[in-house]
XYZ file of N, CA, C and O in Angstrom:
488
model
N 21.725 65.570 -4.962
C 22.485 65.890 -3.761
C 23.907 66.334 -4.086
O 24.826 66.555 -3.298
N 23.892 66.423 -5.509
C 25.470 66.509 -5.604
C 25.824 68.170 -5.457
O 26.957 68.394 -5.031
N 25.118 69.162 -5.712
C 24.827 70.791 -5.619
C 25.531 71.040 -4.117
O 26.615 71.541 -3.817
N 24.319 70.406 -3.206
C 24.480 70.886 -1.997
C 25.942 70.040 -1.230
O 26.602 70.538 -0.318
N 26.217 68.642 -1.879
C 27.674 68.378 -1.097
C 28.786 68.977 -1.378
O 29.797 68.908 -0.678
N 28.651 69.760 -2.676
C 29.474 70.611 -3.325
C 30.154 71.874 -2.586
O 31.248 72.398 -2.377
N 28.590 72.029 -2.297
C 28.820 73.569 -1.465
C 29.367 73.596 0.065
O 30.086 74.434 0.608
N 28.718 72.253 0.647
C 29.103 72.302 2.096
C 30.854 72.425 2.110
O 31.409 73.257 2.828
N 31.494 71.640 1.367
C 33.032 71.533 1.467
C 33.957 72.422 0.581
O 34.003 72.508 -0.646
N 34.624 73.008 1.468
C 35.684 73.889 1.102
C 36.951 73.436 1.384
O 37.147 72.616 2.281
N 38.056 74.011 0.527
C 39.222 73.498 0.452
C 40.079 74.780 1.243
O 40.094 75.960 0.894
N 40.845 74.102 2.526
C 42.208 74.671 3.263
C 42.672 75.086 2.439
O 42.067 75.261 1.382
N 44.302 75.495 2.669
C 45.246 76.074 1.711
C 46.082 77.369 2.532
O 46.405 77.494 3.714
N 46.267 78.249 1.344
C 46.490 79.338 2.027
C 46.278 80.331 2.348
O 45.694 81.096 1.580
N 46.705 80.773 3.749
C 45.818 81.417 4.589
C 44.919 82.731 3.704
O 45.340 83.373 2.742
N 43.528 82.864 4.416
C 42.733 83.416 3.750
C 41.451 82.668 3.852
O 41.390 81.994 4.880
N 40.393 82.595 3.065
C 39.402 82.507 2.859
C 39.176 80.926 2.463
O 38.095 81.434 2.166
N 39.111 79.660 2.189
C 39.054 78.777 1.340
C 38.186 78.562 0.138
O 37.064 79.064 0.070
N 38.633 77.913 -0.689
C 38.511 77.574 -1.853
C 37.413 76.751 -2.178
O 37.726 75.564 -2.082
N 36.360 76.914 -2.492
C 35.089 76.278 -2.728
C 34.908 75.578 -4.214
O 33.860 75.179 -4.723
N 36.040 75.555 -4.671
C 36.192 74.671 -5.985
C 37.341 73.741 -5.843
O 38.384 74.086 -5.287
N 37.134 72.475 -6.384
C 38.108 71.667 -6.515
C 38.806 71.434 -8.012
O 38.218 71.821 -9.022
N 39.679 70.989 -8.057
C 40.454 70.907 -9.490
C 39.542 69.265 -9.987
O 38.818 69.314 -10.982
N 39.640 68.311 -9.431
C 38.549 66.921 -10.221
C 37.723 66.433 -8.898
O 38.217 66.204 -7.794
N 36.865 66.368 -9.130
C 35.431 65.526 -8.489
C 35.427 64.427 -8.964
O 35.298 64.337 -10.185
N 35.530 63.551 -8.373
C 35.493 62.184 -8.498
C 34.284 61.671 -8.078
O 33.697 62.454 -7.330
N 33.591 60.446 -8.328
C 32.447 59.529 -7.894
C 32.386 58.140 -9.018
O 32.984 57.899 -10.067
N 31.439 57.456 -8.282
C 31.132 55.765 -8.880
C 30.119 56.302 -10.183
O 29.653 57.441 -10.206
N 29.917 55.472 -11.050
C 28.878 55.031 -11.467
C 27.720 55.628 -11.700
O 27.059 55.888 -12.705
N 27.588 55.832 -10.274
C 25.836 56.404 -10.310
C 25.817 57.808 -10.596
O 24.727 58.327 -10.839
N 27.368 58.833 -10.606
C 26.884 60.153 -11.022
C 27.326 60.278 -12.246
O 27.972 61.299 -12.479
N 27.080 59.157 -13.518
C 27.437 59.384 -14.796
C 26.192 59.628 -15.299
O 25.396 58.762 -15.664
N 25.981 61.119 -15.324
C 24.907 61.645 -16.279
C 25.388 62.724 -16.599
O 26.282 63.062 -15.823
N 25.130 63.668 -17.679
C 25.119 65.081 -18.398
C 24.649 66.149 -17.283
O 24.771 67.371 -17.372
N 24.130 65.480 -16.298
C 23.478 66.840 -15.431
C 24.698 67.272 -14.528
O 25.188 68.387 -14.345
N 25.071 65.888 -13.963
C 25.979 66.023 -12.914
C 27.362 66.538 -13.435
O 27.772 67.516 -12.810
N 28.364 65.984 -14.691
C 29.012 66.362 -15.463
C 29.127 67.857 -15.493
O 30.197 68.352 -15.141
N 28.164 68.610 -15.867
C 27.630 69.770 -16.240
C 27.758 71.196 -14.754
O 28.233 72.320 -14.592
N 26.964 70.131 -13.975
C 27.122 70.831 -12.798
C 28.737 70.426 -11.801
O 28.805 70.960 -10.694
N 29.323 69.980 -12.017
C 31.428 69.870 -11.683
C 31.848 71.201 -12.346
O 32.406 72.199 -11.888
N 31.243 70.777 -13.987
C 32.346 71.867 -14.813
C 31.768 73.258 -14.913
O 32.376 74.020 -15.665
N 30.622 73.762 -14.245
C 30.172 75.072 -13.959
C 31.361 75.497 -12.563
O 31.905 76.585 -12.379
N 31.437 74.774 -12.090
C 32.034 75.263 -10.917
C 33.838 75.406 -11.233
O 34.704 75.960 -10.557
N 33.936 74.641 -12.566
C 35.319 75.045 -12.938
C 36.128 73.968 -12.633
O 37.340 74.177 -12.696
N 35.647 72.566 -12.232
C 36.567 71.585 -11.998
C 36.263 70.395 -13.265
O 35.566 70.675 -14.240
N 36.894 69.065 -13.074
C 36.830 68.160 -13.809
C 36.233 66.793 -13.187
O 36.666 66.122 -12.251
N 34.987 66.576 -14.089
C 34.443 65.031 -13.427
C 35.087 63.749 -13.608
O 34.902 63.337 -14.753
N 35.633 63.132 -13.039
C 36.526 61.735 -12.873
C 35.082 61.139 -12.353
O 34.752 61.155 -11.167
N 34.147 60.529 -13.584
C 33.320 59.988 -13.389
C 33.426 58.689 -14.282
O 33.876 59.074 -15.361
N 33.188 57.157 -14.326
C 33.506 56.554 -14.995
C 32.163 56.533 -15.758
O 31.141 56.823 -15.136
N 32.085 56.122 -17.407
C 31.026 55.972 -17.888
C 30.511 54.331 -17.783
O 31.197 53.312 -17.871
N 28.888 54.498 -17.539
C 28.446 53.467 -18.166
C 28.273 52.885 -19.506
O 28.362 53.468 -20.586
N 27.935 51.274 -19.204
C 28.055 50.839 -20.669
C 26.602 51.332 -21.342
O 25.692 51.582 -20.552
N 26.428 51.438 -22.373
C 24.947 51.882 -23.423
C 24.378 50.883 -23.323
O 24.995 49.868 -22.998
N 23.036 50.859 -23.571
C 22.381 49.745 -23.686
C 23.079 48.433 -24.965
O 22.892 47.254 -24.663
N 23.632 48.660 -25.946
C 24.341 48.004 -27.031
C 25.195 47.511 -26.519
O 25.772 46.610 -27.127
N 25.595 47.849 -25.322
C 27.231 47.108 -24.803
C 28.456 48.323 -25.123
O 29.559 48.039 -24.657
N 28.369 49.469 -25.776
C 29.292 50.389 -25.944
C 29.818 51.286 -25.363
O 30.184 50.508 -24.483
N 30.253 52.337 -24.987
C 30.950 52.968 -24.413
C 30.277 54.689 -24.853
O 29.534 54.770 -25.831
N 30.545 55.666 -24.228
C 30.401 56.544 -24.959
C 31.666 56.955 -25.721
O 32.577 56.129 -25.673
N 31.943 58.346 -26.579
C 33.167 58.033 -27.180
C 34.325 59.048 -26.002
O 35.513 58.732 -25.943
N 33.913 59.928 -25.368
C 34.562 60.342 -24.305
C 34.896 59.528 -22.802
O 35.351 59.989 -21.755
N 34.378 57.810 -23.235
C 35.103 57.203 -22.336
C 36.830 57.147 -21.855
O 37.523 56.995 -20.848
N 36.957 57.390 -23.371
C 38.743 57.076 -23.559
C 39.370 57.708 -22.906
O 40.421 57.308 -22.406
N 38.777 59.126 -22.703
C 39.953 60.141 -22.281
C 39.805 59.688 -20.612
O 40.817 59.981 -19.974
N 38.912 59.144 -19.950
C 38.945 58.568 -18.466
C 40.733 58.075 -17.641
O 41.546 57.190 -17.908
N 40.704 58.906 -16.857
C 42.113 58.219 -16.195
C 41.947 57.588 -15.180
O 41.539 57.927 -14.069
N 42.398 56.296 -15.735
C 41.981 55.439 -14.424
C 43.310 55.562 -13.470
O 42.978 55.325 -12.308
N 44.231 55.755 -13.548
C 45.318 56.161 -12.730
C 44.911 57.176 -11.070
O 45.138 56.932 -9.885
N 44.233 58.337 -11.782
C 43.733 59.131 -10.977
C 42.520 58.740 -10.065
O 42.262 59.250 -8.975
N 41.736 57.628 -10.772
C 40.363 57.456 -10.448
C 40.962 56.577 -9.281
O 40.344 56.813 -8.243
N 41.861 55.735 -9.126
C 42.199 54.967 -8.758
C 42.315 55.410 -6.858
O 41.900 54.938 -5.800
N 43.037 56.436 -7.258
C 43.185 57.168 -5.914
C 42.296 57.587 -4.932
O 42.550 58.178 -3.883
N 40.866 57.097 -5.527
C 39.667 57.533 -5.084
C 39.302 56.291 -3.471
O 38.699 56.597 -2.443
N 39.749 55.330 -3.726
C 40.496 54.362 -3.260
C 40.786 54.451 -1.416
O 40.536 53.685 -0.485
N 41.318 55.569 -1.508
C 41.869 56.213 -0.541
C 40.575 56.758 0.351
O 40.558 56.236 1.466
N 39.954 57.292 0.213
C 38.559 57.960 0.663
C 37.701 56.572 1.305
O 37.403 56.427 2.490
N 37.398 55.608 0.179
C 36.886 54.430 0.271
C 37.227 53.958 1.481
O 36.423 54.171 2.389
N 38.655 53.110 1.837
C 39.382 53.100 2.670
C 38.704 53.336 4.091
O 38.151 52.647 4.947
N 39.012 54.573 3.908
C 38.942 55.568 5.654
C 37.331 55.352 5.856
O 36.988 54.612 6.778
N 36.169 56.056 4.912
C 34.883 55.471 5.121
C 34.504 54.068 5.756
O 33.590 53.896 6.563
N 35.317 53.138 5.281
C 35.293 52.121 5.720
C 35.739 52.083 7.324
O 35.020 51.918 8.309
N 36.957 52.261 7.254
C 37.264 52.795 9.135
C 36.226 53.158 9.605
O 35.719 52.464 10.486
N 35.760 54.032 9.286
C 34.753 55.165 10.039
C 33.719 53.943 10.352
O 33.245 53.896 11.487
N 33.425 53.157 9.593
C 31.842 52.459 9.692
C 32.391 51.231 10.667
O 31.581 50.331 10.888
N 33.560 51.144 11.196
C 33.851 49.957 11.880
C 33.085 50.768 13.230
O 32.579 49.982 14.032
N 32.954 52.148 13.544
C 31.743 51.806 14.740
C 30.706 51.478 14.040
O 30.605 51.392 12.816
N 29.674 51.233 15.128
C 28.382 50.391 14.951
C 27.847 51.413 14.669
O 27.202 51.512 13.625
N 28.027 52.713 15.781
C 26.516 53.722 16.050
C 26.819 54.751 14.659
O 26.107 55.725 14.411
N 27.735 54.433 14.009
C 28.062 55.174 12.805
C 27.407 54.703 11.420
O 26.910 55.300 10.465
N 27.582 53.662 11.672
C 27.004 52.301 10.445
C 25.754 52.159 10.273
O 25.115 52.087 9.224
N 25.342 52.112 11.588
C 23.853 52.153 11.604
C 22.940 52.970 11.674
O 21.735 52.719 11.640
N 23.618 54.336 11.809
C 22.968 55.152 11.961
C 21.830 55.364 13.313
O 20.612 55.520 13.234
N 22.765 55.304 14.650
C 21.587 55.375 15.802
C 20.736 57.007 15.664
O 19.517 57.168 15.617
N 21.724 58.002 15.626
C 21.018 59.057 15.712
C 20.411 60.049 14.951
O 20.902 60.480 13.908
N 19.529 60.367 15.356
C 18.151 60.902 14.559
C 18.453 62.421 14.106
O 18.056 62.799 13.004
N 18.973 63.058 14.738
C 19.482 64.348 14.330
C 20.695 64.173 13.911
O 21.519 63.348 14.303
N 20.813 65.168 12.899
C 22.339 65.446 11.973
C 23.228 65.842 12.366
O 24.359 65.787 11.883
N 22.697 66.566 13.814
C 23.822 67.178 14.483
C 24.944 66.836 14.974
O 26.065 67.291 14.746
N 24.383 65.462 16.124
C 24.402 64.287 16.631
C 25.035 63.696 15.801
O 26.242 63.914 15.911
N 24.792 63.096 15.080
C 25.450 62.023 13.596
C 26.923 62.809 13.453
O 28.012 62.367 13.820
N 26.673 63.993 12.869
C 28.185 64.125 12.346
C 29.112 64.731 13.828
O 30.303 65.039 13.850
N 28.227 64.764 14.863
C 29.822 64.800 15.976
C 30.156 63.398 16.121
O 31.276 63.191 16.589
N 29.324 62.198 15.778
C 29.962 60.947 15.892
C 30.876 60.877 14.977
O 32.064 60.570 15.073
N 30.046 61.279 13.792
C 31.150 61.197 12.715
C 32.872 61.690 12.940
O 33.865 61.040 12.615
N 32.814 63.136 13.645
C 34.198 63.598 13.579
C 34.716 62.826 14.950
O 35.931 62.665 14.836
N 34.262 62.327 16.123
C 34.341 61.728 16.778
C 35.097 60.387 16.244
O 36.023 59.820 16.823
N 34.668 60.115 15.361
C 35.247 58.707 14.657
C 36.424 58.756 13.864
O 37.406 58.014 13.827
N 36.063 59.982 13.116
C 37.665 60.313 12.987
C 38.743 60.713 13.290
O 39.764 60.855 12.616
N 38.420 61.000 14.846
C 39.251 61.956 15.856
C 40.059 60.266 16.519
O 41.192 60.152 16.987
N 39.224 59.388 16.373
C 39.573 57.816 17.031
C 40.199 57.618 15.711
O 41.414 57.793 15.807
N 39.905 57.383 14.769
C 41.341 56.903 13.577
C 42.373 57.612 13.993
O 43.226 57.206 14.782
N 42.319 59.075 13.298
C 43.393 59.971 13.647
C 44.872 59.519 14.745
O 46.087 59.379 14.608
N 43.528 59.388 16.175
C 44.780 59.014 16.743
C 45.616 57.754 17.072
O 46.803 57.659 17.386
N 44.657 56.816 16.911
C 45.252 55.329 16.666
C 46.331 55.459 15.509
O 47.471 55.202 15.894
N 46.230 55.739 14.426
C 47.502 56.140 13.635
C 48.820 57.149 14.107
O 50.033 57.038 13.925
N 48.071 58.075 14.727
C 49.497 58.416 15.411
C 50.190 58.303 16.326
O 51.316 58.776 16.480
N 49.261 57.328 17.391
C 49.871 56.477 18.416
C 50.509 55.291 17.948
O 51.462 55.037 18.686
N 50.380 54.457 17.026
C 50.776 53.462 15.996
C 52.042 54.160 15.771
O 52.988 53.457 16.128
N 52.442 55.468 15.234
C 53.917 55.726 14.886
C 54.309 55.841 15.654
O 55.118 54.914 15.689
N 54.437 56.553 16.803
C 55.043 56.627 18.307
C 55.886 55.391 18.793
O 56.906 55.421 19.481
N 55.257 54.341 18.303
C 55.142 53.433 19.318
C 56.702 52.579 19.144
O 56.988 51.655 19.904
């Protein structure tokens, strides 16, 4: 799934067309393989993927260069997902079409959004 989430999101900027590559892709764990790796840096960006341990307990040797500084920031995303799932019908997934789903979805973020900027107002 990582191909097609790739493609759906494009990057704002300036005015013009947007940018369908990112400078680092970040993810957990589960997208530390050679495929996924492979398919970031075709597209011209960098995987901020952490490695797993080897079966021996070791590391690979391109663990080192990992920045956890940056990874860290990933953090941030985490976060707001989390917001988002404080509705129910989001969390649980009531609706059956995708369509449906992601207007809740932006729906949900249209309710963060503005609770934060009614929060500064105030």
């Amino acid at each position: 799934m990582v191909e097609p989430l790739l493609d759906a999101v494009s990057i704002a900027g300036k005015p013009g067309r947007p940018r369908p590559q990112f400078t680092t892709v970040a993810g957990d764990k589960a997208y530390d393989s050679a495929e996924v790796r492979q398919r970031i840096a075709r597209r011209g960006s960098v995987a901020l993927v952490p490695h797993r341990k080897r079966r021996d307990g070791s590391y690979p040797a391109s663990a080192s260069r990992f920045d956890k500084q940056q990874y860290r920031r990933r953090n941030v995303v985490e976060r707001l997902i989390g917001r988002l799932k404080e509705n129910r019908r989001i969390a649980t997934r009531y609706d059956k079409l995708a369509d449906s789903f992601l207007a809740m979805a932006v729906l949900g973020f249209i309710r963060i959004w503005l609770k934060t900027l009614l929060s500064y107002t105030a």
